[in-house]
Amino acid sequence: MPNIVALIYSSEFKERNYGVLCKHRPDYMLPFGGRYRIIDFALSNIANHDISRVVLYADRMIRSTLDHIGNGKSWELNRRNGGLLINSPSYSSNGNLSEIETYYDTIRYFEDHPSDYIYIKNPMYINKVDITDAKETMESNNLDCLIFSSKTVDKDGYYLNRRIISSDEEGKPCSVGLNLGMSEDIDLFLGSIMIKRDLFLRILRTAMERNSQMSLLNAIFSFAGDANIDFYRHNKEFEIISDINSFFEANMKLLNKEDFDQLFYEDGLVYTKSKDEPSTSYTKESNVKNSLIANGSIIRGDVENSIIFRGVDIGKGATIKNSIIFQDTVISDGAILNYAITDKRTFVDKDTRLFGNRSHPFVTSKDEHLEKGL
């Protein structure tokens, strides 16, 4: 799609929300769904709408980003003109840059590569947005900015403390705030903004002069003046991942075939870095129910309501329930795991028991060795 640049930035990342899972990786690089990473959904959605100029603002733990994404070949973003740019993190004297400072730090890019529109995407909001239709909506209605949202009835408070967009008397977006449960009917922000390039640059410069610590959303409503801003409402399934609990729940939803098919197959496929591994081996002693199991694994025990990544070895008599087992984990004979998340290359010794619960799963760190009685 010509005349549009896509920016991918996880602007709400708080490492403490993920515990040891984000000790060595940023949130958008968390494994997801057996063989994917969370970043795959944003990159795939952008590539499926033929946007060929993409900037990914990488976190300070950049190694996993470079290893998985590389030059963007898996998403056909390895172009001679345009393509994928992974921008290394920058820092101020006070530590990490704010969202406004992060974009402003690369303002020369937008000046040197002129485009009509900027599409900004937070990868931790997993959805498949019709970016092409959004751009056509802006052009046909002469809009300056679109705020992507979902008109949601939140009776149970599932989206408490999520960002919501308030409307003025004409039904246009006018401010951003937090959902405190004051109203069940909310416009939930879905992590995406489309904005004209000239307005984007003007807002960045104004925000840097007046309040560089603002989020881009706040800056838009504070400094856009008489710009024509509207909603682009998304009415399909989405997930918002912000901590271990939401990460666990988003994975567990994939065990429902309807949810899995909608997320991975409808409105464009999801692509990831390919790895050539043999099919998973299931021995006669194995018993698998309602689980996602990637290739390259060996299953000798019982697996139920779980997600198993590549290269996992599950021993005889081992039982895995309601768990997420990352790549190259070894579960020894007789071990029992229930409501657990094991990071890459975790070794669970013979007859070891690991138990959590749905709201607080037991989480291991990379290369951790767990023995019986620990």
mmCIF file of C-alpha atoms in Angstrom:
data_model
loop_
_atom_site.group_PDB
_atom_site.id
_atom_site.type_symbol
_atom_site.label_atom_id
_atom_site.label_comp_id
_atom_site.label_asym_id
_atom_site.label_seq_id
_atom_site.Cartn_x
_atom_site.Cartn_y
_atom_site.Cartn_z
ATOM 1 C CA MET A 1 0.000 0.000 0.000
ATOM 2 C CA PRO A 2 1.670 3.250 -1.079
ATOM 3 C CA ASN A 3 1.991 6.467 0.939
ATOM 4 C CA ILE A 4 1.765 4.853 4.356
ATOM 5 C CA VAL A 5 4.398 4.004 6.980
ATOM 6 C CA ALA A 6 3.637 1.529 9.778
ATOM 7 C CA LEU A 7 5.166 1.967 13.235
ATOM 8 C CA ILE A 8 5.190 -0.904 15.724
ATOM 9 C CA TYR A 9 5.889 0.026 19.330
ATOM 10 C CA SER A 10 4.939 -1.651 22.612
ATOM 11 C CA SER A 11 4.434 1.623 24.432
ATOM 12 C CA GLU A 12 2.806 0.189 27.592
ATOM 13 C CA PHE A 13 5.402 -2.463 28.467
ATOM 14 C CA LYS A 14 6.084 -2.916 32.184
ATOM 15 C CA GLU A 15 8.663 -5.649 32.777
ATOM 16 C CA ARG A 16 7.491 -6.261 36.349
ATOM 17 C CA ASN A 17 4.054 -7.381 35.067
ATOM 18 C CA TYR A 18 5.599 -10.466 33.455
ATOM 19 C CA GLY A 19 8.060 -11.562 36.116
ATOM 20 C CA VAL A 20 10.832 -13.841 34.865
ATOM 21 C CA LEU A 21 9.162 -14.311 31.447
ATOM 22 C CA CYS A 22 10.456 -10.899 30.357
ATOM 23 C CA LYS A 23 13.795 -11.035 32.116
ATOM 24 C CA HIS A 24 15.587 -11.730 28.823
ATOM 25 C CA ARG A 25 13.004 -10.675 26.207
ATOM 26 C CA PRO A 26 10.556 -7.820 25.572
ATOM 27 C CA ASP A 27 6.827 -8.451 25.856
ATOM 28 C CA TYR A 28 6.216 -8.549 22.101
ATOM 29 C CA MET A 29 8.717 -11.430 21.772
ATOM 30 C CA LEU A 30 6.827 -13.746 24.130
ATOM 31 C CA PRO A 31 6.122 -17.153 22.544
ATOM 32 C CA PHE A 32 2.455 -17.632 21.689
ATOM 33 C CA GLY A 33 0.202 -20.402 20.442
ATOM 34 C CA GLY A 34 2.746 -23.209 20.132
ATOM 35 C CA ARG A 35 5.041 -21.873 17.423
ATOM 36 C CA TYR A 36 4.533 -18.117 17.128
ATOM 37 C CA ARG A 37 5.641 -14.913 18.843
ATOM 38 C CA ILE A 38 3.245 -12.104 19.737
ATOM 39 C CA ILE A 39 4.982 -9.744 17.278
ATOM 40 C CA ASP A 40 4.009 -12.084 14.411
ATOM 41 C CA PHE A 41 0.403 -10.837 14.465
ATOM 42 C CA ALA A 42 1.282 -7.168 13.990
ATOM 43 C CA LEU A 43 3.856 -7.903 11.283
ATOM 44 C CA SER A 44 1.512 -10.292 9.454
ATOM 45 C CA ASN A 45 -1.455 -7.917 9.552
ATOM 46 C CA ILE A 46 0.687 -5.107 8.151
ATOM 47 C CA ALA A 47 2.212 -7.344 5.465
ATOM 48 C CA ASN A 48 -1.208 -8.697 4.459
ATOM 49 C CA HIS A 49 -2.247 -5.121 3.640
ATOM 50 C CA ASP A 50 0.843 -4.632 1.480
ATOM 51 C CA ILE A 51 2.499 -1.972 3.626
ATOM 52 C CA SER A 52 6.134 -2.156 2.585
ATOM 53 C CA ARG A 53 7.679 0.479 4.873
ATOM 54 C CA VAL A 54 7.681 -0.614 8.534
ATOM 55 C CA VAL A 55 9.557 0.674 11.590
ATOM 56 C CA LEU A 56 9.779 -1.584 14.652
ATOM 57 C CA TYR A 57 10.902 0.203 17.816
ATOM 58 C CA ALA A 58 12.874 -2.497 19.584
ATOM 59 C CA ASP A 59 13.253 -2.900 23.321
ATOM 60 C CA ARG A 60 16.651 -2.791 25.041
ATOM 61 C CA MET A 61 16.681 -6.634 25.094
ATOM 62 C CA ILE A 62 17.123 -6.632 21.342
ATOM 63 C CA ARG A 63 18.847 -9.984 20.732
ATOM 64 C CA SER A 64 15.661 -12.067 20.573
ATOM 65 C CA THR A 65 14.081 -9.478 18.260
ATOM 66 C CA LEU A 66 16.953 -9.663 15.787
ATOM 67 C CA ASP A 67 17.119 -13.453 15.998
ATOM 68 C CA HIS A 68 13.416 -13.977 15.271
ATOM 69 C CA ILE A 69 12.657 -11.169 12.834
ATOM 70 C CA GLY A 70 15.987 -10.640 11.072
ATOM 71 C CA ASN A 71 15.455 -8.653 7.866
ATOM 72 C CA GLY A 72 11.720 -9.404 7.797
ATOM 73 C CA LYS A 73 11.946 -12.121 5.138
ATOM 74 C CA SER A 74 9.258 -14.295 6.759
ATOM 75 C CA TRP A 75 6.789 -11.431 6.224
ATOM 76 C CA GLU A 76 8.180 -10.398 2.797
ATOM 77 C CA LEU A 77 9.475 -7.165 4.285
ATOM 78 C CA ASN A 78 13.027 -7.636 3.003
ATOM 79 C CA ARG A 79 12.607 -5.017 0.273
ATOM 80 C CA ARG A 80 15.182 -3.040 -1.689
ATOM 81 C CA ASN A 81 13.057 0.066 -1.277
ATOM 82 C CA GLY A 82 11.460 0.475 2.108
ATOM 83 C CA GLY A 83 11.048 -2.800 3.949
ATOM 84 C CA LEU A 84 11.550 -3.342 7.673
ATOM 85 C CA LEU A 85 13.686 -1.087 9.863
ATOM 86 C CA ILE A 86 14.401 -2.304 13.402
ATOM 87 C CA ASN A 87 15.191 0.825 15.370
ATOM 88 C CA SER A 88 17.495 0.202 18.316
ATOM 89 C CA PRO A 89 16.363 1.632 21.661
ATOM 90 C CA SER A 90 17.450 5.088 22.758
ATOM 91 C CA TYR A 91 17.846 6.436 26.259
ATOM 92 C CA SER A 92 17.758 9.764 28.016
ATOM 93 C CA SER A 93 19.621 10.772 31.156
ATOM 94 C CA ASN A 94 16.530 9.644 33.104
ATOM 95 C CA GLY A 95 16.390 6.182 31.526
ATOM 96 C CA ASN A 96 13.969 4.962 28.851
ATOM 97 C CA LEU A 97 12.375 7.479 26.514
ATOM 98 C CA SER A 98 8.659 8.219 26.675
ATOM 99 C CA GLU A 99 6.432 7.333 23.721
ATOM 100 C CA ILE A 100 6.585 10.894 22.366
ATOM 101 C CA GLU A 101 10.366 11.025 22.818
ATOM 102 C CA THR A 102 10.751 7.657 21.087
ATOM 103 C CA TYR A 103 8.942 8.826 17.954
ATOM 104 C CA TYR A 104 10.633 12.218 18.026
ATOM 105 C CA ASP A 105 14.031 10.518 18.235
ATOM 106 C CA THR A 106 13.386 9.158 14.716
ATOM 107 C CA ILE A 107 11.745 12.276 13.268
ATOM 108 C CA ARG A 108 14.396 12.454 10.544
ATOM 109 C CA TYR A 109 13.083 9.164 9.188
ATOM 110 C CA PHE A 110 9.651 10.695 8.550
ATOM 111 C CA GLU A 111 11.218 13.784 7.039
ATOM 112 C CA ASP A 112 13.479 11.754 4.730
ATOM 113 C CA HIS A 113 10.786 9.245 3.723
ATOM 114 C CA PRO A 114 7.673 11.305 3.023
ATOM 115 C CA SER A 115 4.296 9.568 3.153
ATOM 116 C CA ASP A 116 0.700 10.689 3.464
ATOM 117 C CA TYR A 117 -0.234 8.536 6.443
ATOM 118 C CA ILE A 118 1.308 6.962 9.549
ATOM 119 C CA TYR A 119 -0.207 3.774 10.988
ATOM 120 C CA ILE A 120 0.839 3.169 14.605
ATOM 121 C CA LYS A 121 0.364 -0.282 16.148
ATOM 122 C CA ASN A 122 0.928 -1.600 19.664
ATOM 123 C CA PRO A 123 1.671 -5.328 19.095
ATOM 124 C CA MET A 124 0.292 -6.324 22.501
ATOM 125 C CA TYR A 125 -3.201 -5.630 21.156
ATOM 126 C CA ILE A 126 -3.688 -8.790 19.093
ATOM 127 C CA ASN A 127 -6.230 -8.297 16.321
ATOM 128 C CA LYS A 128 -6.538 -8.200 12.552
ATOM 129 C CA VAL A 129 -7.408 -4.668 11.559
ATOM 130 C CA ASP A 130 -8.553 -3.813 8.029
ATOM 131 C CA ILE A 131 -5.840 -1.218 7.467
ATOM 132 C CA THR A 132 -6.786 -0.769 3.807
ATOM 133 C CA ASP A 133 -10.384 0.095 4.680
ATOM 134 C CA ALA A 134 -9.212 2.464 7.423
ATOM 135 C CA LYS A 135 -7.030 4.369 4.940
ATOM 136 C CA GLU A 136 -9.905 4.565 2.444
ATOM 137 C CA THR A 137 -12.173 5.837 5.238
ATOM 138 C CA MET A 138 -9.706 8.632 6.005
ATOM 139 C CA GLU A 139 -9.476 9.618 2.353
ATOM 140 C CA SER A 140 -13.205 9.513 1.608
ATOM 141 C CA ASN A 141 -14.163 11.457 4.752
ATOM 142 C CA ASN A 142 -11.200 13.846 4.660
ATOM 143 C CA LEU A 143 -10.141 12.785 8.160
ATOM 144 C CA ASP A 144 -6.902 13.753 9.844
ATOM 145 C CA CYS A 145 -6.789 10.909 12.367
ATOM 146 C CA LEU A 146 -8.543 7.641 13.179
ATOM 147 C CA ILE A 147 -8.579 6.102 16.669
ATOM 148 C CA PHE A 148 -9.151 2.342 16.582
ATOM 149 C CA SER A 149 -11.572 1.133 19.230
ATOM 150 C CA SER A 150 -14.132 -1.503 20.100
ATOM 151 C CA LYS A 151 -17.600 -0.526 21.308
ATOM 152 C CA THR A 152 -17.807 -2.876 24.271
ATOM 153 C CA VAL A 153 -20.241 -3.661 27.065
ATOM 154 C CA ASP A 154 -18.034 -4.510 30.053
ATOM 155 C CA LYS A 155 -20.506 -5.744 32.656
ATOM 156 C CA ASP A 156 -17.994 -7.948 34.484
ATOM 157 C CA GLY A 157 -15.166 -5.414 34.627
ATOM 158 C CA TYR A 158 -12.871 -7.523 32.454
ATOM 159 C CA TYR A 159 -11.390 -4.364 30.921
ATOM 160 C CA LEU A 160 -10.897 -2.405 34.130
ATOM 161 C CA ASN A 161 -7.876 -0.064 33.978
ATOM 162 C CA ARG A 162 -7.687 -0.371 30.188
ATOM 163 C CA ARG A 163 -7.570 2.800 28.127
ATOM 164 C CA ILE A 164 -10.918 4.041 26.862
ATOM 165 C CA ILE A 165 -11.871 6.870 24.505
ATOM 166 C CA SER A 166 -14.552 9.402 25.443
ATOM 167 C CA SER A 167 -16.829 11.049 22.861
ATOM 168 C CA ASP A 168 -18.087 14.613 22.481
ATOM 169 C CA GLU A 169 -21.691 15.620 21.719
ATOM 170 C CA GLU A 170 -21.177 14.815 18.043
ATOM 171 C CA GLY A 171 -19.932 11.322 18.817
ATOM 172 C CA LYS A 172 -16.339 12.120 17.890
ATOM 173 C CA PRO A 173 -13.406 11.058 20.110
ATOM 174 C CA CYS A 174 -12.336 13.840 22.447
ATOM 175 C CA SER A 175 -10.170 12.384 25.245
ATOM 176 C CA VAL A 176 -8.498 9.269 26.596
ATOM 177 C CA GLY A 177 -8.847 7.874 30.102
ATOM 178 C CA LEU A 178 -8.885 4.678 32.176
ATOM 179 C CA ASN A 179 -11.868 2.387 32.528
ATOM 180 C CA LEU A 180 -12.790 2.553 36.218
ATOM 181 C CA GLY A 181 -16.113 0.762 35.815
ATOM 182 C CA MET A 182 -18.222 3.925 35.933
ATOM 183 C CA SER A 183 -20.006 2.887 32.744
ATOM 184 C CA GLU A 184 -20.605 -0.552 31.230
ATOM 185 C CA ASP A 185 -20.757 0.836 27.681
ATOM 186 C CA ILE A 186 -17.220 1.870 26.695
ATOM 187 C CA ASP A 187 -15.098 2.612 23.637
ATOM 188 C CA LEU A 188 -12.081 0.440 24.381
ATOM 189 C CA PHE A 189 -8.843 1.618 22.755
ATOM 190 C CA LEU A 190 -7.371 -1.136 20.567
ATOM 191 C CA GLY A 191 -3.778 0.017 20.346
ATOM 192 C CA SER A 192 -3.869 1.443 16.800
ATOM 193 C CA ILE A 193 -3.925 4.951 15.351
ATOM 194 C CA MET A 194 -3.860 6.166 11.760
ATOM 195 C CA ILE A 195 -2.862 9.787 11.309
ATOM 196 C CA LYS A 196 -1.797 12.123 8.554
ATOM 197 C CA ARG A 197 1.962 12.507 8.500
ATOM 198 C CA ASP A 198 1.952 16.308 8.692
ATOM 199 C CA LEU A 199 -0.331 16.288 11.739
ATOM 200 C CA PHE A 200 1.790 13.559 13.361
ATOM 201 C CA LEU A 201 4.961 15.643 12.992
ATOM 202 C CA ARG A 202 3.242 18.787 14.267
ATOM 203 C CA ILE A 203 1.947 16.956 17.338
ATOM 204 C CA LEU A 204 5.385 15.470 18.055
ATOM 205 C CA ARG A 205 7.092 18.868 17.915
ATOM 206 C CA THR A 206 4.406 20.544 20.042
ATOM 207 C CA ALA A 207 4.459 17.766 22.636
ATOM 208 C CA MET A 208 8.251 17.912 22.895
ATOM 209 C CA GLU A 209 8.021 21.647 23.588
ATOM 210 C CA ARG A 210 5.247 21.386 26.160
ATOM 211 C CA ASN A 211 5.165 17.898 27.716
ATOM 212 C CA SER A 212 7.420 15.217 26.286
ATOM 213 C CA GLN A 213 6.218 12.610 28.810
ATOM 214 C CA MET A 214 2.748 12.384 27.297
ATOM 215 C CA SER A 215 1.482 9.366 25.412
ATOM 216 C CA LEU A 216 0.723 9.909 21.747
ATOM 217 C CA LEU A 217 -3.009 9.571 22.419
ATOM 218 C CA ASN A 218 -2.937 12.331 25.034
ATOM 219 C CA ALA A 219 -0.856 14.491 22.730
ATOM 220 C CA ILE A 220 -3.333 14.053 19.875
ATOM 221 C CA PHE A 221 -6.239 15.252 21.989
ATOM 222 C CA SER A 222 -4.169 18.046 23.561
ATOM 223 C CA PHE A 223 -2.423 19.489 20.515
ATOM 224 C CA ALA A 224 -4.371 18.462 17.405
ATOM 225 C CA GLY A 225 -6.354 21.717 17.418
ATOM 226 C CA ASP A 226 -9.287 21.599 15.003
ATOM 227 C CA ALA A 227 -8.148 18.378 13.326
ATOM 228 C CA ASN A 228 -10.903 16.080 12.074
ATOM 229 C CA ILE A 229 -10.607 12.995 14.328
ATOM 230 C CA ASP A 230 -12.955 10.014 14.287
ATOM 231 C CA PHE A 231 -13.342 6.427 15.517
ATOM 232 C CA TYR A 232 -12.534 3.332 13.497
ATOM 233 C CA ARG A 233 -14.470 0.672 15.342
ATOM 234 C CA HIS A 234 -13.328 -2.957 15.202
ATOM 235 C CA ASN A 235 -16.080 -5.531 15.744
ATOM 236 C CA LYS A 236 -14.073 -8.779 15.652
ATOM 237 C CA GLU A 237 -12.189 -10.758 18.278
ATOM 238 C CA PHE A 238 -9.126 -9.255 19.924
ATOM 239 C CA GLU A 239 -6.809 -9.875 22.851
ATOM 240 C CA ILE A 240 -4.988 -7.366 25.038
ATOM 241 C CA ILE A 241 -1.905 -8.760 26.764
ATOM 242 C CA SER A 242 -0.383 -6.721 29.574
ATOM 243 C CA ASP A 243 0.749 -9.240 32.230
ATOM 244 C CA ILE A 244 1.197 -12.933 32.984
ATOM 245 C CA ASN A 245 -2.500 -13.499 33.639
ATOM 246 C CA SER A 246 -3.711 -11.968 30.350
ATOM 247 C CA PHE A 247 -0.909 -13.804 28.513
ATOM 248 C CA PHE A 248 -2.025 -17.124 30.017
ATOM 249 C CA GLU A 249 -5.714 -16.505 29.243
ATOM 250 C CA ALA A 250 -5.026 -15.459 25.643
ATOM 251 C CA ASN A 251 -3.119 -18.706 25.053
ATOM 252 C CA MET A 252 -5.773 -20.860 26.707
ATOM 253 C CA LYS A 253 -8.473 -19.395 24.443
ATOM 254 C CA LEU A 254 -6.676 -20.957 21.491
ATOM 255 C CA LEU A 255 -7.754 -24.398 22.712
ATOM 256 C CA ASN A 256 -11.215 -23.453 21.440
ATOM 257 C CA LYS A 257 -11.109 -24.300 17.716
ATOM 258 C CA GLU A 258 -13.416 -21.440 16.763
ATOM 259 C CA ASP A 259 -11.198 -18.902 18.517
ATOM 260 C CA PHE A 260 -8.055 -20.458 17.017
ATOM 261 C CA ASP A 261 -9.404 -20.451 13.456
ATOM 262 C CA GLN A 262 -10.625 -16.883 13.736
ATOM 263 C CA LEU A 263 -7.300 -15.590 15.037
ATOM 264 C CA PHE A 264 -4.993 -17.502 12.701
ATOM 265 C CA TYR A 265 -6.954 -18.028 9.482
ATOM 266 C CA GLU A 266 -9.646 -15.365 9.030
ATOM 267 C CA ASP A 267 -8.779 -11.988 7.456
ATOM 268 C CA GLY A 268 -5.296 -13.063 6.417
ATOM 269 C CA LEU A 269 -2.822 -15.675 7.606
ATOM 270 C CA VAL A 270 -0.302 -15.261 10.420
ATOM 271 C CA TYR A 271 3.346 -15.812 9.463
ATOM 272 C CA THR A 272 6.349 -16.625 11.612
ATOM 273 C CA LYS A 273 9.991 -17.604 11.321
ATOM 274 C CA SER A 274 10.106 -21.099 9.860
ATOM 275 C CA LYS A 275 12.018 -23.918 11.510
ATOM 276 C CA ASP A 276 12.465 -27.317 9.895
ATOM 277 C CA GLU A 277 11.850 -29.989 12.504
ATOM 278 C CA PRO A 278 10.412 -33.514 12.367
ATOM 279 C CA SER A 279 6.813 -34.259 13.263
ATOM 280 C CA THR A 280 6.005 -34.793 16.914
ATOM 281 C CA SER A 281 6.335 -38.385 18.118
ATOM 282 C CA TYR A 282 3.513 -39.872 20.222
ATOM 283 C CA THR A 283 4.359 -43.156 21.955
ATOM 284 C CA LYS A 284 1.840 -45.849 22.860
ATOM 285 C CA GLU A 285 1.830 -44.665 26.487
ATOM 286 C CA SER A 286 0.912 -41.079 25.562
ATOM 287 C CA ASN A 287 -2.566 -39.612 26.000
ATOM 288 C CA VAL A 288 -3.363 -36.162 24.581
ATOM 289 C CA LYS A 289 -6.642 -34.248 24.993
ATOM 290 C CA ASN A 290 -7.636 -30.783 23.769
ATOM 291 C CA SER A 291 -4.105 -29.458 23.327
ATOM 292 C CA LEU A 292 -1.940 -27.627 20.794
ATOM 293 C CA ILE A 293 1.342 -29.414 20.193
ATOM 294 C CA ALA A 294 4.028 -28.059 17.853
ATOM 295 C CA ASN A 295 6.416 -30.165 15.807
ATOM 296 C CA GLY A 296 9.703 -31.648 17.000
ATOM 297 C CA SER A 297 8.395 -32.885 20.353
ATOM 298 C CA ILE A 298 8.288 -36.334 21.987
ATOM 299 C CA ILE A 299 5.164 -37.135 24.020
ATOM 300 C CA ARG A 300 5.296 -40.177 26.298
ATOM 301 C CA GLY A 301 2.949 -39.007 29.065
ATOM 302 C CA ASP A 302 -0.480 -37.338 29.470
ATOM 303 C CA VAL A 303 -1.211 -33.870 28.096
ATOM 304 C CA GLU A 304 -4.561 -32.123 28.609
ATOM 305 C CA ASN A 305 -5.750 -28.544 27.948
ATOM 306 C CA SER A 306 -2.181 -27.416 27.299
ATOM 307 C CA ILE A 307 0.018 -25.731 24.704
ATOM 308 C CA ILE A 308 3.297 -27.456 23.892
ATOM 309 C CA PHE A 309 5.970 -25.645 21.863
ATOM 310 C CA ARG A 310 8.652 -27.083 19.593
ATOM 311 C CA GLY A 311 11.184 -29.622 20.806
ATOM 312 C CA VAL A 312 9.529 -30.466 24.136
ATOM 313 C CA ASP A 313 10.299 -33.874 25.691
ATOM 314 C CA ILE A 314 7.594 -35.268 28.005
ATOM 315 C CA GLY A 315 8.554 -38.436 29.869
ATOM 316 C CA LYS A 316 6.634 -41.591 30.757
ATOM 317 C CA GLY A 317 3.977 -41.176 33.419
ATOM 318 C CA ALA A 318 4.311 -37.386 33.319
ATOM 319 C CA THR A 319 1.077 -35.364 33.475
ATOM 320 C CA ILE A 320 0.690 -31.880 31.973
ATOM 321 C CA LYS A 321 -2.600 -30.056 32.521
ATOM 322 C CA ASN A 322 -3.688 -26.455 31.879
ATOM 323 C CA SER A 323 -0.112 -25.446 31.144
ATOM 324 C CA ILE A 324 2.060 -23.664 28.569
ATOM 325 C CA ILE A 325 5.359 -25.426 27.893
ATOM 326 C CA PHE A 326 7.906 -23.357 25.959
ATOM 327 C CA GLN A 327 10.469 -24.655 23.476
ATOM 328 C CA ASP A 328 12.997 -27.371 24.403
ATOM 329 C CA THR A 329 11.571 -27.962 27.882
ATOM 330 C CA VAL A 330 12.225 -31.430 29.337
ATOM 331 C CA ILE A 331 9.542 -32.929 31.616
ATOM 332 C CA SER A 332 10.982 -36.067 33.204
ATOM 333 C CA ASP A 333 9.168 -39.290 34.033
ATOM 334 C CA GLY A 334 6.409 -39.029 36.615
ATOM 335 C CA ALA A 335 6.450 -35.226 36.871
ATOM 336 C CA ILE A 336 3.105 -33.433 37.283
ATOM 337 C CA LEU A 337 2.426 -29.865 36.111
ATOM 338 C CA ASN A 338 -0.883 -28.051 36.509
ATOM 339 C CA TYR A 339 -1.357 -24.358 35.686
ATOM 340 C CA ALA A 340 2.326 -23.858 34.898
ATOM 341 C CA ILE A 341 4.321 -21.856 32.353
ATOM 342 C CA THR A 342 7.806 -23.221 31.729
ATOM 343 C CA ASP A 343 10.239 -20.971 29.864
ATOM 344 C CA LYS A 344 12.671 -22.246 27.221
ATOM 345 C CA ARG A 345 14.979 -25.113 28.154
ATOM 346 C CA THR A 346 13.425 -25.655 31.578
ATOM 347 C CA PHE A 347 14.343 -29.069 33.024
ATOM 348 C CA VAL A 348 11.766 -30.630 35.366
ATOM 349 C CA ASP A 349 13.267 -33.587 37.217
ATOM 350 C CA LYS A 350 11.663 -36.961 37.822
ATOM 351 C CA ASP A 351 8.495 -36.993 40.006
ATOM 352 C CA THR A 352 8.625 -33.205 40.520
ATOM 353 C CA ARG A 353 5.291 -31.432 41.169
ATOM 354 C CA LEU A 354 4.622 -27.897 39.896
ATOM 355 C CA PHE A 355 1.228 -26.410 40.722
ATOM 356 C CA GLY A 356 -0.264 -22.959 40.235
ATOM 357 C CA ASN A 357 -3.806 -21.751 39.634
ATOM 358 C CA ARG A 358 -5.551 -19.951 36.797
ATOM 359 C CA SER A 359 -4.962 -16.449 38.152
ATOM 360 C CA HIS A 360 -1.404 -17.216 39.376
ATOM 361 C CA PRO A 361 0.253 -19.879 37.226
ATOM 362 C CA PHE A 362 3.573 -21.335 38.352
ATOM 363 C CA VAL A 363 6.264 -19.734 36.139
ATOM 364 C CA THR A 364 9.826 -20.911 35.560
ATOM 365 C CA SER A 365 12.725 -18.946 34.080
ATOM 366 C CA LYS A 366 14.931 -19.848 31.110
ATOM 367 C CA ASP A 367 17.251 -22.830 31.665
ATOM 368 C CA GLU A 368 15.862 -23.418 35.165
ATOM 369 C CA HIS A 369 16.436 -26.853 36.696
ATOM 370 C CA LEU A 370 13.628 -27.958 39.032
ATOM 371 C CA GLU A 371 14.060 -30.944 41.316
ATOM 372 C CA LYS A 372 11.650 -32.820 43.543
ATOM 373 C CA GLY A 373 11.199 -31.140 46.906
ATOM 374 C CA LEU A 374 12.319 -27.659 45.728
#
